[in-house]
Amino acid sequence: MIMDKEIKAYIFDLDGVLVFTDELHYLAWKKIADKLNIEFDRKINNRLRGVSRMDSLEIILEKSAKRYSEEQKKALAEEKNEYYRESLETMTPDDVVGKVREKLTELRNAGCKLAIGSSSKNTKLILNKIGMTDFFDAISDGTNITKSKPDPEVFLKAAEMLGIDPQYCAVVEDAESGIDAAKAAGMYAIGIGEAANYHKTDRPISSIMEI
Ligand code: B16
Ligand code: MG
């Protein structure tokens, strides 16, 4: 496995790593679950981290006795996304976790490339809201992948965009599905939050500043 000093690129997950949009995802899904009378709490929500919108809905519907048609599911996912995007409206550069900008600048000054690897189709909107689009050399997100985490596609695409071999890339993730994706891509996996306690994580951290 590579050592920290051999890392040539850092690929950051977005929701739950750079911004606390994971809570906004939860609140938007909670509205849908409450409306459908389906049990849904933060523990179940942890299974949605890094998982695509439609796959997230399937996990929520596991607790429902009722069957939903593909059309109904599409409408529910769209409704959730409307609630979610509404909550993103109030986002500002102040919503970025701690001293993320300083850390990214430090990594860049050390010669590392920086990328985003997120399952979210709202990635560019969020980066725009927090004024961080220009921090990254590549943005791989829900709009350029066919399979979401734990599939490695999103991270392999990021490495390809950067022109860096996957073995020299480190991924920073808050989701178990994201750590699985990083390992499947042959990358070094740094876990924060929920992912810090996951056995497949190469290096657990409690703050981005520890990178
Ligand atoms: P959207 P990440 C993921 O983003 C979220 O963790 C996950 O909860 C969400 O369902 C997924 O994006 C899709 O998001 O509905 O905005 O396309 O953690 O990979 O940055
Ligand atoms: Mg995440």
Short mmCIF file of N, CA, C and O and ligand atoms in Angstrom, two decimals, residues 13-15 25 48-53 56 80 84 118-122 149, ligand 1:
data_model
loop_
_atom_site.label_atom_id
_atom_site.label_comp_id
_atom_site.label_asym_id
_atom_site.label_seq_id
_atom_site.Cartn_x
_atom_site.Cartn_y
_atom_site.Cartn_z
N ASP A 13 -14.91 13.10 -1.45
CA ASP A 13 -16.35 12.94 -1.50
C ASP A 13 -16.92 14.33 -1.11
O ASP A 13 -16.22 15.12 -0.47
N LEU A 14 -18.15 14.61 -1.50
CA LEU A 14 -18.69 15.93 -1.20
C LEU A 14 -19.62 15.91 0.03
O LEU A 14 -19.26 16.41 1.10
N ASP A 15 -20.79 15.26 -0.13
CA ASP A 15 -21.78 15.22 0.96
C ASP A 15 -21.23 14.49 2.18
O ASP A 15 -20.92 13.30 2.10
N HIS A 25 -29.91 15.90 2.95
CA HIS A 25 -30.45 14.71 2.25
C HIS A 25 -31.41 13.99 3.20
O HIS A 25 -32.51 13.60 2.81
N LEU A 48 -27.72 5.29 3.27
CA LEU A 48 -27.92 6.05 2.03
C LEU A 48 -26.69 6.85 1.63
O LEU A 48 -26.62 7.38 0.52
N ARG A 49 -25.72 6.93 2.54
CA ARG A 49 -24.52 7.74 2.25
C ARG A 49 -23.81 7.20 1.01
O ARG A 49 -23.49 6.01 0.93
N GLY A 50 -23.58 8.08 0.04
CA GLY A 50 -22.85 7.71 -1.17
C GLY A 50 -23.66 6.93 -2.19
O GLY A 50 -23.21 6.68 -3.30
N VAL A 51 -24.89 6.56 -1.79
CA VAL A 51 -25.75 5.74 -2.67
C VAL A 51 -26.59 6.66 -3.56
O VAL A 51 -27.02 7.73 -3.12
N SER A 52 -26.82 6.27 -4.80
CA SER A 52 -27.56 7.14 -5.73
C SER A 52 -28.99 7.41 -5.25
O SER A 52 -29.52 6.69 -4.39
N ARG A 53 -29.62 8.41 -5.85
CA ARG A 53 -30.97 8.82 -5.44
C ARG A 53 -31.97 7.66 -5.55
O ARG A 53 -32.70 7.38 -4.60
N SER A 56 -31.24 4.95 -3.07
CA SER A 56 -31.60 5.41 -1.72
C SER A 56 -33.09 5.17 -1.49
O SER A 56 -33.51 4.69 -0.43
N LYS A 80 -38.31 14.35 -3.68
CA LYS A 80 -37.23 14.46 -2.68
C LYS A 80 -36.19 15.46 -3.17
O LYS A 80 -35.70 16.30 -2.42
N TYR A 84 -34.77 18.80 -1.42
CA TYR A 84 -33.33 18.91 -1.17
C TYR A 84 -32.76 20.19 -1.80
O TYR A 84 -32.05 20.95 -1.15
N SER A 118 -18.12 12.40 -6.25
CA SER A 118 -19.41 12.36 -5.55
C SER A 118 -20.48 11.68 -6.39
O SER A 118 -20.50 11.84 -7.61
N SER A 119 -21.37 10.95 -5.73
CA SER A 119 -22.49 10.31 -6.44
C SER A 119 -23.57 11.32 -6.80
O SER A 119 -24.50 11.00 -7.53
N SER A 120 -23.48 12.53 -6.27
CA SER A 120 -24.57 13.48 -6.41
C SER A 120 -24.64 14.19 -7.76
O SER A 120 -23.63 14.67 -8.28
N LYS A 121 -25.86 14.26 -8.27
CA LYS A 121 -26.10 15.01 -9.51
C LYS A 121 -26.18 16.49 -9.22
O LYS A 121 -26.28 17.31 -10.12
N ASN A 122 -26.20 16.85 -7.93
CA ASN A 122 -26.26 18.26 -7.53
C ASN A 122 -24.88 18.84 -7.19
O ASN A 122 -24.79 19.95 -6.67
N LYS A 149 -21.45 4.49 -6.08
CA LYS A 149 -20.69 3.77 -5.06
C LYS A 149 -21.58 2.66 -4.47
O LYS A 149 -22.77 2.91 -4.31
P1 B16 B 1 -28.33 13.46 -5.53
P2 B16 B 1 -21.66 11.83 -2.01
C1 B16 B 1 -24.23 11.21 -2.36
O1 B16 B 1 -23.20 12.13 -2.38
C2 B16 B 1 -24.98 11.27 -1.03
O2 B16 B 1 -24.14 10.81 0.03
C3 B16 B 1 -26.18 10.38 -1.11
O3 B16 B 1 -26.89 10.43 0.11
C4 B16 B 1 -27.07 10.85 -2.27
O4 B16 B 1 -28.21 10.01 -2.40
C5 B16 B 1 -26.26 10.80 -3.57
O5 B16 B 1 -25.12 11.62 -3.42
C6 B16 B 1 -27.06 11.26 -4.76
O6 B16 B 1 -27.34 12.62 -4.60
O7 B16 B 1 -29.72 13.03 -5.21
O8 B16 B 1 -28.03 14.89 -5.15
O9 B16 B 1 -27.96 13.15 -6.96
O10 B16 B 1 -21.66 11.44 -0.57
O11 B16 B 1 -21.22 10.73 -2.95
O12 B16 B 1 -21.01 13.15 -2.28
#
